[in-house]
Each structure stands twice: as C-alpha cells, then as structure tokens.
Amino acid sequence: MGGHPALDLVDTVGGMRETPPREEDEFLRSYEDLVALGLKTETLSERAARRLRRAARENPDEARVALEAALEARALLDSVFRPVADGAASPAPALDELSRLGATAISHGCLVPHGGHVAWSWEDAPGLDAPLWPLVHSAVELVTSGPLERVSCCGRCRWLFLDATKNHSRRWCSMEGCGTDAKIERYVARRRERRAASAAG
Ligand SMILES: [Zn+2]
C-alpha cells in the first residue's frame, strides 16, 4: 500500500486519520503476519520465510518477542514519517532512536553480491527478528536518500504512501478505497444539507 517497505510497515495499522485505531484496524496480529509482510514487501525470500515460520513454531515465545519488537519499530517509523507527510521535520528523538535501531539492523546483516553490486542481506540472520531488519534499514535509506519529499498521508485514513505523481497531487491511499469513500461522503453530506435547507425553508 505504501509503495515503500518502511511505509508498508507503518501501514499495517489502518483506520481513520483522526481517530485512534480500533482492534480490527490491526493487521500485524501474529508472527505469521510479520513474515507475510516480509514476503509482500519483497524484503524476505520464500526460503527465509519457510525457515522463520518453522523456527517460530518451535519457539513461540521468541516469535512473540519479535512481533512486539516489530510493533515498537512500527510506532517509531510512524513518528519519523508522519510529521514529514504533514510537511514538518522528523523529531530529533525519533531520528536518534532510528539511528540506533538502524545500526542494530546493520549488525545483523551481511554484504552479499547483488546484480553487479553489493547489498545488505538478512537472508541468513539467525534470530526470529530477521524480518524486522530489512524494514528498519529501508527506513534509514528513505530518510537519508529519499525520496522523503514524496512521503504523503491519505486525506482520509491513516495510511502513508510515496506520492509518485509529477506535481505531488495524490490525495488518497487508493482511488478505489478512500477516493471513492470520500466522494460518497461528500455526496451524502450535500444531500443532508439540501434536505435540512428545504426543511428549514
Ligand atoms: Zn486512505
């Protein structure tokens, strides 16, 4: 949804912008969901996903701790990127925390050949927190290399996304979702106003 792995992690909690998330707005409910996010964002290979799922079944406590860590990282990335989407800067304490977490991510990764270059890989990272590291690293890359100016928030729901339009004009997470819902809401509101006006007249 976010068009970037770091924003996709932030977007694992949904719901409306102005109201706190409800229970059904939570998409990261189990370790399996975290692995699924890794596959969807292509930050985790099928091979690593199989290995992690097996290890999670054998160590449910460690899997729970890893999920908790992912939820904490998500809250941190939210506090880094949401102000940016609203046209402000990321708060310094959030960036401090991200630099620490980013350094931990690097310490769990290794450099491997990748398409003629060399890239960070967490393919064989031993712990169950392995899905978290490439997501954290992608957040560091987004704040350091951009395109940070493309980070936007939906005008209706809480989802962040990279706005790829030429003149930064994208308003909704998706036209089929919030774009359509906003149109319906405007229509209903206009009709209600008209009805109130004719009742008053
Ligand atoms: Zn939306």
PDB file of C-alpha atoms in Angstrom, residues 78-183:
ATOM      1  CA  ASP A  78       5.271   6.356  12.316  1.00  0.00           C
ATOM      2  CA  SER A  79       6.795   9.092  14.486  1.00  0.00           C
ATOM      3  CA  VAL A  80       9.592   9.570  11.918  1.00  0.00           C
ATOM      4  CA  PHE A  81       7.477   9.696   8.738  1.00  0.00           C
ATOM      5  CA  ARG A  82       4.060  11.077   9.739  1.00  0.00           C
ATOM      6  CA  PRO A  83       5.387  14.595  10.510  1.00  0.00           C
ATOM      7  CA  VAL A  84       7.188  14.535   7.136  1.00  0.00           C
ATOM      8  CA  ALA A  85       3.904  13.679   5.396  1.00  0.00           C
ATOM      9  CA  ASP A  86       2.361  16.714   7.134  1.00  0.00           C
ATOM     10  CA  GLY A  87       5.150  18.986   5.872  1.00  0.00           C
ATOM     11  CA  ALA A  88       7.244  19.093   9.065  1.00  0.00           C
ATOM     12  CA  ALA A  89      10.587  17.533  10.023  1.00  0.00           C
ATOM     13  CA  SER A  90      11.051  14.259  11.888  1.00  0.00           C
ATOM     14  CA  PRO A  91      11.577  14.919  15.610  1.00  0.00           C
ATOM     15  CA  ALA A  92      15.212  14.568  16.721  1.00  0.00           C
ATOM     16  CA  PRO A  93      14.496  11.910  19.411  1.00  0.00           C
ATOM     17  CA  ALA A  94      12.791   9.719  16.797  1.00  0.00           C
ATOM     18  CA  LEU A  95      15.785  10.062  14.455  1.00  0.00           C
ATOM     19  CA  ASP A  96      18.140   9.197  17.354  1.00  0.00           C
ATOM     20  CA  GLU A  97      16.151   6.084  18.023  1.00  0.00           C
ATOM     21  CA  LEU A  98      16.116   5.196  14.308  1.00  0.00           C
ATOM     22  CA  SER A  99      19.895   5.595  14.078  1.00  0.00           C
ATOM     23  CA  ARG A 100      20.312   3.144  16.975  1.00  0.00           C
ATOM     24  CA  LEU A 101      17.864   0.658  15.502  1.00  0.00           C
ATOM     25  CA  GLY A 102      19.432   1.060  12.041  1.00  0.00           C
ATOM     26  CA  ALA A 103      22.857   0.273  13.490  1.00  0.00           C
ATOM     27  CA  THR A 104      21.432  -2.874  15.101  1.00  0.00           C
ATOM     28  CA  ALA A 105      19.925  -3.861  11.747  1.00  0.00           C
ATOM     29  CA  ILE A 106      23.334  -3.493  10.055  1.00  0.00           C
ATOM     30  CA  SER A 107      24.962  -5.567  12.808  1.00  0.00           C
ATOM     31  CA  HIS A 108      22.608  -8.459  11.957  1.00  0.00           C
ATOM     32  CA  GLY A 109      23.122  -8.232   8.185  1.00  0.00           C
ATOM     33  CA  CYS A 110      25.919  -9.134   5.832  1.00  0.00           C
ATOM     34  CA  LEU A 111      27.115  -7.809   2.492  1.00  0.00           C
ATOM     35  CA  VAL A 112      26.461 -10.063  -0.487  1.00  0.00           C
ATOM     36  CA  PRO A 113      26.850  -9.712  -4.264  1.00  0.00           C
ATOM     37  CA  HIS A 114      23.652  -8.331  -5.775  1.00  0.00           C
ATOM     38  CA  GLY A 115      23.182  -7.641  -9.505  1.00  0.00           C
ATOM     39  CA  GLY A 116      26.731  -6.456 -10.167  1.00  0.00           C
ATOM     40  CA  HIS A 117      26.846  -4.544  -6.875  1.00  0.00           C
ATOM     41  CA  VAL A 118      26.942  -5.498  -3.230  1.00  0.00           C
ATOM     42  CA  ALA A 119      23.911  -5.150  -0.954  1.00  0.00           C
ATOM     43  CA  TRP A 120      22.914  -5.745   2.642  1.00  0.00           C
ATOM     44  CA  SER A 121      21.193  -9.071   3.193  1.00  0.00           C
ATOM     45  CA  TRP A 122      19.418 -10.572   6.183  1.00  0.00           C
ATOM     46  CA  GLU A 123      18.718 -13.838   4.378  1.00  0.00           C
ATOM     47  CA  ASP A 124      20.579 -15.898   6.972  1.00  0.00           C
ATOM     48  CA  ALA A 125      20.107 -13.647  10.024  1.00  0.00           C
ATOM     49  CA  PRO A 126      19.702 -16.142  12.852  1.00  0.00           C
ATOM     50  CA  GLY A 127      17.031 -14.636  15.160  1.00  0.00           C
ATOM     51  CA  LEU A 128      13.279 -14.520  14.679  1.00  0.00           C
ATOM     52  CA  ASP A 129      13.564 -10.735  14.471  1.00  0.00           C
ATOM     53  CA  ALA A 130      15.123 -11.216  10.985  1.00  0.00           C
ATOM     54  CA  PRO A 131      12.054  -9.822   9.112  1.00  0.00           C
ATOM     55  CA  LEU A 132      12.402  -6.551  11.030  1.00  0.00           C
ATOM     56  CA  TRP A 133      15.944  -5.611   9.949  1.00  0.00           C
ATOM     57  CA  PRO A 134      15.448  -5.010   6.207  1.00  0.00           C
ATOM     58  CA  LEU A 135      12.346  -2.927   7.043  1.00  0.00           C
ATOM     59  CA  VAL A 136      14.302  -0.792   9.518  1.00  0.00           C
ATOM     60  CA  HIS A 137      17.172  -0.477   7.045  1.00  0.00           C
ATOM     61  CA  SER A 138      14.781   0.666   4.312  1.00  0.00           C
ATOM     62  CA  ALA A 139      13.506   3.373   6.693  1.00  0.00           C
ATOM     63  CA  VAL A 140      17.087   4.599   7.210  1.00  0.00           C
ATOM     64  CA  GLU A 141      17.549   4.658   3.433  1.00  0.00           C
ATOM     65  CA  LEU A 142      14.323   6.614   2.977  1.00  0.00           C
ATOM     66  CA  VAL A 143      15.354   9.338   5.472  1.00  0.00           C
ATOM     67  CA  THR A 144      18.926   9.531   4.169  1.00  0.00           C
ATOM     68  CA  SER A 145      18.492   9.032   0.406  1.00  0.00           C
ATOM     69  CA  GLY A 146      14.810   9.857  -0.128  1.00  0.00           C
ATOM     70  CA  PRO A 147      12.592  10.462  -1.852  1.00  0.00           C
ATOM     71  CA  LEU A 148      11.480  11.851   1.516  1.00  0.00           C
ATOM     72  CA  GLU A 149       9.578  14.734  -0.120  1.00  0.00           C
ATOM     73  CA  ARG A 150       7.302  12.102  -1.696  1.00  0.00           C
ATOM     74  CA  VAL A 151       6.029  10.781   1.659  1.00  0.00           C
ATOM     75  CA  SER A 152       2.342  11.677   1.952  1.00  0.00           C
ATOM     76  CA  CYS A 153      -0.639  10.760   4.088  1.00  0.00           C
ATOM     77  CA  CYS A 154      -4.069   9.833   2.792  1.00  0.00           C
ATOM     78  CA  GLY A 155      -6.554  12.678   3.287  1.00  0.00           C
ATOM     79  CA  ARG A 156      -8.982  10.288   4.926  1.00  0.00           C
ATOM     80  CA  CYS A 157      -7.288   7.287   6.564  1.00  0.00           C
ATOM     81  CA  ARG A 158      -4.031   6.883   8.452  1.00  0.00           C
ATOM     82  CA  TRP A 159      -2.076   5.270   5.592  1.00  0.00           C
ATOM     83  CA  LEU A 160       1.193   6.791   4.437  1.00  0.00           C
ATOM     84  CA  PHE A 161       2.438   6.334   0.885  1.00  0.00           C
ATOM     85  CA  LEU A 162       5.035   7.545  -1.608  1.00  0.00           C
ATOM     86  CA  ASP A 163       3.348  10.001  -3.948  1.00  0.00           C
ATOM     87  CA  ALA A 164       4.719   9.212  -7.422  1.00  0.00           C
ATOM     88  CA  THR A 165       2.624  11.831  -9.258  1.00  0.00           C
ATOM     89  CA  LYS A 166       4.544  14.592 -11.049  1.00  0.00           C
ATOM     90  CA  ASN A 167       3.053  17.509  -9.105  1.00  0.00           C
ATOM     91  CA  HIS A 168       2.633  15.727  -5.737  1.00  0.00           C
ATOM     92  CA  SER A 169      -1.138  15.823  -6.134  1.00  0.00           C
ATOM     93  CA  ARG A 170      -2.148  12.383  -4.870  1.00  0.00           C
ATOM     94  CA  ARG A 171      -4.721  12.762  -2.079  1.00  0.00           C
ATOM     95  CA  TRP A 172      -5.901   9.247  -1.343  1.00  0.00           C
ATOM     96  CA  CYS A 173      -4.236   5.942  -0.447  1.00  0.00           C
ATOM     97  CA  SER A 174      -6.255   4.479  -3.329  1.00  0.00           C
ATOM     98  CA  MET A 175      -8.995   5.757  -5.610  1.00  0.00           C
ATOM     99  CA  GLU A 176     -10.994   2.542  -5.118  1.00  0.00           C
ATOM    100  CA  GLY A 177     -10.747   2.835  -1.319  1.00  0.00           C
ATOM    101  CA  CYS A 178     -10.642   6.271   0.287  1.00  0.00           C
ATOM    102  CA  GLY A 179     -11.039   8.169  -3.021  1.00  0.00           C
ATOM    103  CA  THR A 180     -14.433   6.571  -3.611  1.00  0.00           C
ATOM    104  CA  ASP A 181     -15.457   6.685   0.057  1.00  0.00           C
ATOM    105  CA  ALA A 182     -14.653  10.406   0.263  1.00  0.00           C
ATOM    106  CA  LYS A 183     -16.766  11.025  -2.853  1.00  0.00           C
TER     107      LYS A 183
END
